[in-house]
Amino acid sequence: MDSGSRSPIGATIEFEHVNKQYDLRPNGTPRAVNDLSLTVPAGKICVLVGPSGCGKTTSLKMVNRLIEPTTGRILVGGEETASKDVTELRRGIGYVIQQTGLFPHQTIGENVAVVPKLLGWPALRRRERAEELLSLVGRDPARYRDRSPQQLSGG
């Protein structure tokens, strides 16, 4: 992905036989993620559902290399994430985690526009993109854009 105008929702995300095992002892320690193969087509929304500890968060964190997979490949826009500079990769991916992932001193709109700001986008373009993304996840920008993270529910 380039850091230019390509939209984060415009890239296919692929997991190819991805595994994550934290303890590599040969005693059969279970994997956090076991042979995950999944394709999320560009522009589509995908929801990972499962009980606590099943690997949902680990899988998501492997996309932007907050956690490295033990084996397998992850591709974003056809490019293997392991071959990308981690800073460049993260600046090309929008990612929101629950609870402590938002900057409490910034509004919701400012939080959503963090990466575009790092990329040097002008203020009007950042605001438009933040409003587009808020709408994409079903949040009215006029209602949520100027709120603080503390005014949101935890989930």
PDB file of C-alpha atoms in Angstrom:
ATOM      1  CA  MET A   1       0.000   0.000   0.000  1.00  0.00           C
ATOM      2  CA  ASP A   2       1.182   3.472  -0.629  1.00  0.00           C
ATOM      3  CA  SER A   3       0.726   6.211   1.913  1.00  0.00           C
ATOM      4  CA  GLY A   4      -0.993   8.432  -0.637  1.00  0.00           C
ATOM      5  CA  SER A   5      -4.659   8.465  -1.453  1.00  0.00           C
ATOM      6  CA  ARG A   6      -5.477   4.744  -1.289  1.00  0.00           C
ATOM      7  CA  SER A   7      -8.298   4.134   1.141  1.00  0.00           C
ATOM      8  CA  PRO A   8      -7.740   1.654   4.009  1.00  0.00           C
ATOM      9  CA  ILE A   9     -11.159   0.164   3.218  1.00  0.00           C
ATOM     10  CA  GLY A  10      -9.980  -0.384  -0.354  1.00  0.00           C
ATOM     11  CA  ALA A  11      -7.490  -3.157   0.425  1.00  0.00           C
ATOM     12  CA  THR A  12      -8.146  -6.877   0.678  1.00  0.00           C
ATOM     13  CA  ILE A  13      -6.799  -8.488   3.859  1.00  0.00           C
ATOM     14  CA  GLU A  14      -5.693 -12.111   3.639  1.00  0.00           C
ATOM     15  CA  PHE A  15      -4.586 -14.569   6.302  1.00  0.00           C
ATOM     16  CA  GLU A  16      -2.836 -17.626   4.857  1.00  0.00           C
ATOM     17  CA  HIS A  17      -2.383 -20.490   7.348  1.00  0.00           C
ATOM     18  CA  VAL A  18      -1.505 -18.064  10.150  1.00  0.00           C
ATOM     19  CA  ASN A  19      -0.494 -19.424  13.533  1.00  0.00           C
ATOM     20  CA  LYS A  20       0.512 -17.656  16.712  1.00  0.00           C
ATOM     21  CA  GLN A  21       2.003 -19.638  19.542  1.00  0.00           C
ATOM     22  CA  TYR A  22       3.475 -17.784  22.497  1.00  0.00           C
ATOM     23  CA  ASP A  23       5.256 -20.722  24.113  1.00  0.00           C
ATOM     24  CA  LEU A  24       7.191 -22.866  21.662  1.00  0.00           C
ATOM     25  CA  ARG A  25       7.978 -25.723  24.083  1.00  0.00           C
ATOM     26  CA  PRO A  26       7.377 -29.104  22.479  1.00  0.00           C
ATOM     27  CA  ASN A  27       4.853 -30.116  25.163  1.00  0.00           C
ATOM     28  CA  GLY A  28       1.802 -29.324  23.048  1.00  0.00           C
ATOM     29  CA  THR A  29       1.166 -25.800  24.330  1.00  0.00           C
ATOM     30  CA  PRO A  30      -2.005 -24.617  22.550  1.00  0.00           C
ATOM     31  CA  ARG A  31      -1.777 -21.900  19.956  1.00  0.00           C
ATOM     32  CA  ALA A  32      -3.437 -18.520  20.383  1.00  0.00           C
ATOM     33  CA  VAL A  33      -4.312 -18.687  16.669  1.00  0.00           C
ATOM     34  CA  ASN A  34      -4.373 -22.021  14.866  1.00  0.00           C
ATOM     35  CA  ASP A  35      -4.147 -22.225  11.048  1.00  0.00           C
ATOM     36  CA  LEU A  36      -6.271 -19.151  10.287  1.00  0.00           C
ATOM     37  CA  SER A  37      -7.003 -18.736   6.586  1.00  0.00           C
ATOM     38  CA  LEU A  38      -9.397 -15.911   5.809  1.00  0.00           C
ATOM     39  CA  THR A  39      -9.923 -13.339   3.082  1.00  0.00           C
ATOM     40  CA  VAL A  40     -11.702 -10.051   3.780  1.00  0.00           C
ATOM     41  CA  PRO A  41     -12.494  -8.504   0.388  1.00  0.00           C
ATOM     42  CA  ALA A  42     -11.766  -4.828  -0.179  1.00  0.00           C
ATOM     43  CA  GLY A  43     -14.583  -2.595   1.007  1.00  0.00           C
ATOM     44  CA  LYS A  44     -16.277  -5.298   3.077  1.00  0.00           C
ATOM     45  CA  ILE A  45     -16.792  -5.384   6.821  1.00  0.00           C
ATOM     46  CA  CYS A  46     -15.784  -8.524   8.690  1.00  0.00           C
ATOM     47  CA  VAL A  47     -16.618  -9.313  12.295  1.00  0.00           C
ATOM     48  CA  LEU A  48     -14.679 -11.814  14.395  1.00  0.00           C
ATOM     49  CA  VAL A  49     -16.909 -13.391  17.008  1.00  0.00           C
ATOM     50  CA  GLY A  50     -15.928 -15.865  19.679  1.00  0.00           C
ATOM     51  CA  PRO A  51     -15.342 -16.387  23.372  1.00  0.00           C
ATOM     52  CA  SER A  52     -12.678 -14.607  25.370  1.00  0.00           C
ATOM     53  CA  GLY A  53      -9.245 -16.018  24.614  1.00  0.00           C
ATOM     54  CA  CYS A  54     -10.046 -17.530  21.217  1.00  0.00           C
ATOM     55  CA  GLY A  55      -7.588 -15.317  19.288  1.00  0.00           C
ATOM     56  CA  LYS A  56      -9.725 -12.458  17.918  1.00  0.00           C
ATOM     57  CA  THR A  57      -7.555  -9.634  19.240  1.00  0.00           C
ATOM     58  CA  THR A  58      -4.331 -11.520  18.514  1.00  0.00           C
ATOM     59  CA  SER A  59      -5.438 -11.985  14.892  1.00  0.00           C
ATOM     60  CA  LEU A  60      -6.222  -8.294  14.492  1.00  0.00           C
ATOM     61  CA  LYS A  61      -2.954  -7.211  16.098  1.00  0.00           C
ATOM     62  CA  MET A  62      -1.037  -9.394  13.651  1.00  0.00           C
ATOM     63  CA  VAL A  63      -2.407  -7.398  10.687  1.00  0.00           C
ATOM     64  CA  ASN A  64      -0.428  -4.292  11.646  1.00  0.00           C
ATOM     65  CA  ARG A  65       2.380  -6.258  13.312  1.00  0.00           C
ATOM     66  CA  LEU A  66       1.697  -5.281  16.899  1.00  0.00           C
ATOM     67  CA  ILE A  67       2.103  -9.050  17.257  1.00  0.00           C
ATOM     68  CA  GLU A  68       4.138 -11.101  14.780  1.00  0.00           C
ATOM     69  CA  PRO A  69       2.696 -14.410  13.562  1.00  0.00           C
ATOM     70  CA  THR A  70       4.657 -17.547  14.417  1.00  0.00           C
ATOM     71  CA  THR A  71       3.991 -18.994  10.945  1.00  0.00           C
ATOM     72  CA  GLY A  72       1.875 -18.171   7.905  1.00  0.00           C
ATOM     73  CA  ARG A  73       1.417 -15.022   5.866  1.00  0.00           C
ATOM     74  CA  ILE A  74      -0.741 -11.926   6.172  1.00  0.00           C
ATOM     75  CA  LEU A  75      -1.277  -9.756   3.114  1.00  0.00           C
ATOM     76  CA  VAL A  76      -2.849  -6.311   2.869  1.00  0.00           C
ATOM     77  CA  GLY A  77      -3.615  -5.151  -0.642  1.00  0.00           C
ATOM     78  CA  GLY A  78      -1.663  -8.129  -1.997  1.00  0.00           C
ATOM     79  CA  GLU A  79       1.530  -7.184  -0.145  1.00  0.00           C
ATOM     80  CA  GLU A  80       2.936  -9.341   2.628  1.00  0.00           C
ATOM     81  CA  THR A  81       2.945  -7.319   5.845  1.00  0.00           C
ATOM     82  CA  ALA A  82       6.202  -8.935   7.033  1.00  0.00           C
ATOM     83  CA  SER A  83       8.033  -7.341   4.106  1.00  0.00           C
ATOM     84  CA  LYS A  84       6.870  -3.808   4.907  1.00  0.00           C
ATOM     85  CA  ASP A  85       8.513  -1.263   7.184  1.00  0.00           C
ATOM     86  CA  VAL A  86       6.367  -1.443  10.325  1.00  0.00           C
ATOM     87  CA  THR A  87       5.872   2.338  10.570  1.00  0.00           C
ATOM     88  CA  GLU A  88       4.875   2.601   6.913  1.00  0.00           C
ATOM     89  CA  LEU A  89       2.534  -0.375   7.312  1.00  0.00           C
ATOM     90  CA  ARG A  90       0.795   1.096  10.365  1.00  0.00           C
ATOM     91  CA  ARG A  91       0.371   4.488   8.759  1.00  0.00           C
ATOM     92  CA  GLY A  92      -1.487   2.817   5.915  1.00  0.00           C
ATOM     93  CA  ILE A  93      -3.950   0.973   8.153  1.00  0.00           C
ATOM     94  CA  GLY A  94      -6.761   2.419  10.218  1.00  0.00           C
ATOM     95  CA  TYR A  95      -7.169   0.475  13.437  1.00  0.00           C
ATOM     96  CA  VAL A  96      -9.335   1.138  16.462  1.00  0.00           C
ATOM     97  CA  ILE A  97      -9.104  -0.983  19.584  1.00  0.00           C
ATOM     98  CA  GLN A  98     -11.452  -1.002  22.533  1.00  0.00           C
ATOM     99  CA  GLN A  99     -11.128   1.069  25.675  1.00  0.00           C
ATOM    100  CA  THR A 100      -7.531   2.279  26.158  1.00  0.00           C
ATOM    101  CA  GLY A 101      -6.839   2.615  22.428  1.00  0.00           C
ATOM    102  CA  LEU A 102      -8.200   6.169  22.144  1.00  0.00           C
ATOM    103  CA  PHE A 103      -6.312   9.315  23.077  1.00  0.00           C
ATOM    104  CA  PRO A 104      -8.365  10.788  25.958  1.00  0.00           C
ATOM    105  CA  HIS A 105      -7.186  14.364  25.273  1.00  0.00           C
ATOM    106  CA  GLN A 106      -8.538  14.293  21.697  1.00  0.00           C
ATOM    107  CA  THR A 107     -12.075  14.246  20.335  1.00  0.00           C
ATOM    108  CA  ILE A 108     -13.479  11.175  18.586  1.00  0.00           C
ATOM    109  CA  GLY A 109     -12.972  12.923  15.242  1.00  0.00           C
ATOM    110  CA  GLU A 110      -9.348  13.727  16.080  1.00  0.00           C
ATOM    111  CA  ASN A 111      -8.743  10.127  17.150  1.00  0.00           C
ATOM    112  CA  VAL A 112     -10.159   8.837  13.871  1.00  0.00           C
ATOM    113  CA  ALA A 113      -7.937  11.256  11.922  1.00  0.00           C
ATOM    114  CA  VAL A 114      -4.637  10.415  13.675  1.00  0.00           C
ATOM    115  CA  VAL A 115      -3.084   8.575  10.721  1.00  0.00           C
ATOM    116  CA  PRO A 116      -4.155  11.122   8.095  1.00  0.00           C
ATOM    117  CA  LYS A 117      -2.612  13.816  10.313  1.00  0.00           C
ATOM    118  CA  LEU A 118       0.648  11.824  10.517  1.00  0.00           C
ATOM    119  CA  LEU A 119       0.556  11.575   6.724  1.00  0.00           C
ATOM    120  CA  GLY A 120       0.313  15.363   6.459  1.00  0.00           C
ATOM    121  CA  TRP A 121      -3.214  15.593   5.083  1.00  0.00           C
ATOM    122  CA  PRO A 122      -4.735  19.104   5.266  1.00  0.00           C
ATOM    123  CA  ALA A 123      -7.298  19.729   8.019  1.00  0.00           C
ATOM    124  CA  LEU A 124     -10.345  19.758   5.733  1.00  0.00           C
ATOM    125  CA  ARG A 125      -9.392  16.439   4.122  1.00  0.00           C
ATOM    126  CA  ARG A 126      -8.789  14.893   7.588  1.00  0.00           C
ATOM    127  CA  ARG A 127     -12.191  16.063   8.802  1.00  0.00           C
ATOM    128  CA  GLU A 128     -13.954  14.734   5.690  1.00  0.00           C
ATOM    129  CA  ARG A 129     -12.222  11.356   6.039  1.00  0.00           C
ATOM    130  CA  ALA A 130     -13.052  11.143   9.759  1.00  0.00           C
ATOM    131  CA  GLU A 131     -16.701  11.874   8.980  1.00  0.00           C
ATOM    132  CA  GLU A 132     -16.701   9.250   6.221  1.00  0.00           C
ATOM    133  CA  LEU A 133     -15.271   6.627   8.575  1.00  0.00           C
ATOM    134  CA  LEU A 134     -17.636   7.506  11.423  1.00  0.00           C
ATOM    135  CA  SER A 135     -20.540   7.096   9.004  1.00  0.00           C
ATOM    136  CA  LEU A 136     -19.110   3.772   7.824  1.00  0.00           C
ATOM    137  CA  VAL A 137     -19.330   2.347  11.349  1.00  0.00           C
ATOM    138  CA  GLY A 138     -22.832   3.701  11.889  1.00  0.00           C
ATOM    139  CA  ARG A 139     -21.999   6.774  13.974  1.00  0.00           C
ATOM    140  CA  ASP A 140     -23.488  10.111  12.944  1.00  0.00           C
ATOM    141  CA  PRO A 141     -20.482  12.447  12.587  1.00  0.00           C
ATOM    142  CA  ALA A 142     -22.480  15.461  13.770  1.00  0.00           C
ATOM    143  CA  ARG A 143     -23.320  13.582  16.959  1.00  0.00           C
ATOM    144  CA  TYR A 144     -20.002  11.827  17.686  1.00  0.00           C
ATOM    145  CA  ARG A 145     -17.181  13.797  16.011  1.00  0.00           C
ATOM    146  CA  ASP A 146     -16.728  16.364  18.783  1.00  0.00           C
ATOM    147  CA  ARG A 147     -17.288  14.068  21.762  1.00  0.00           C
ATOM    148  CA  SER A 148     -14.487  12.904  24.021  1.00  0.00           C
ATOM    149  CA  PRO A 149     -13.669   9.178  24.314  1.00  0.00           C
ATOM    150  CA  GLN A 150     -15.002   9.209  27.885  1.00  0.00           C
ATOM    151  CA  GLN A 151     -18.461   9.905  26.443  1.00  0.00           C
ATOM    152  CA  LEU A 152     -18.532   6.556  24.599  1.00  0.00           C
ATOM    153  CA  SER A 153     -19.521   3.171  25.943  1.00  0.00           C
ATOM    154  CA  GLY A 154     -16.696   0.692  26.566  1.00  0.00           C
ATOM    155  CA  GLY A 155     -17.289  -1.597  23.583  1.00  0.00           C
TER     156      GLY A 155
END
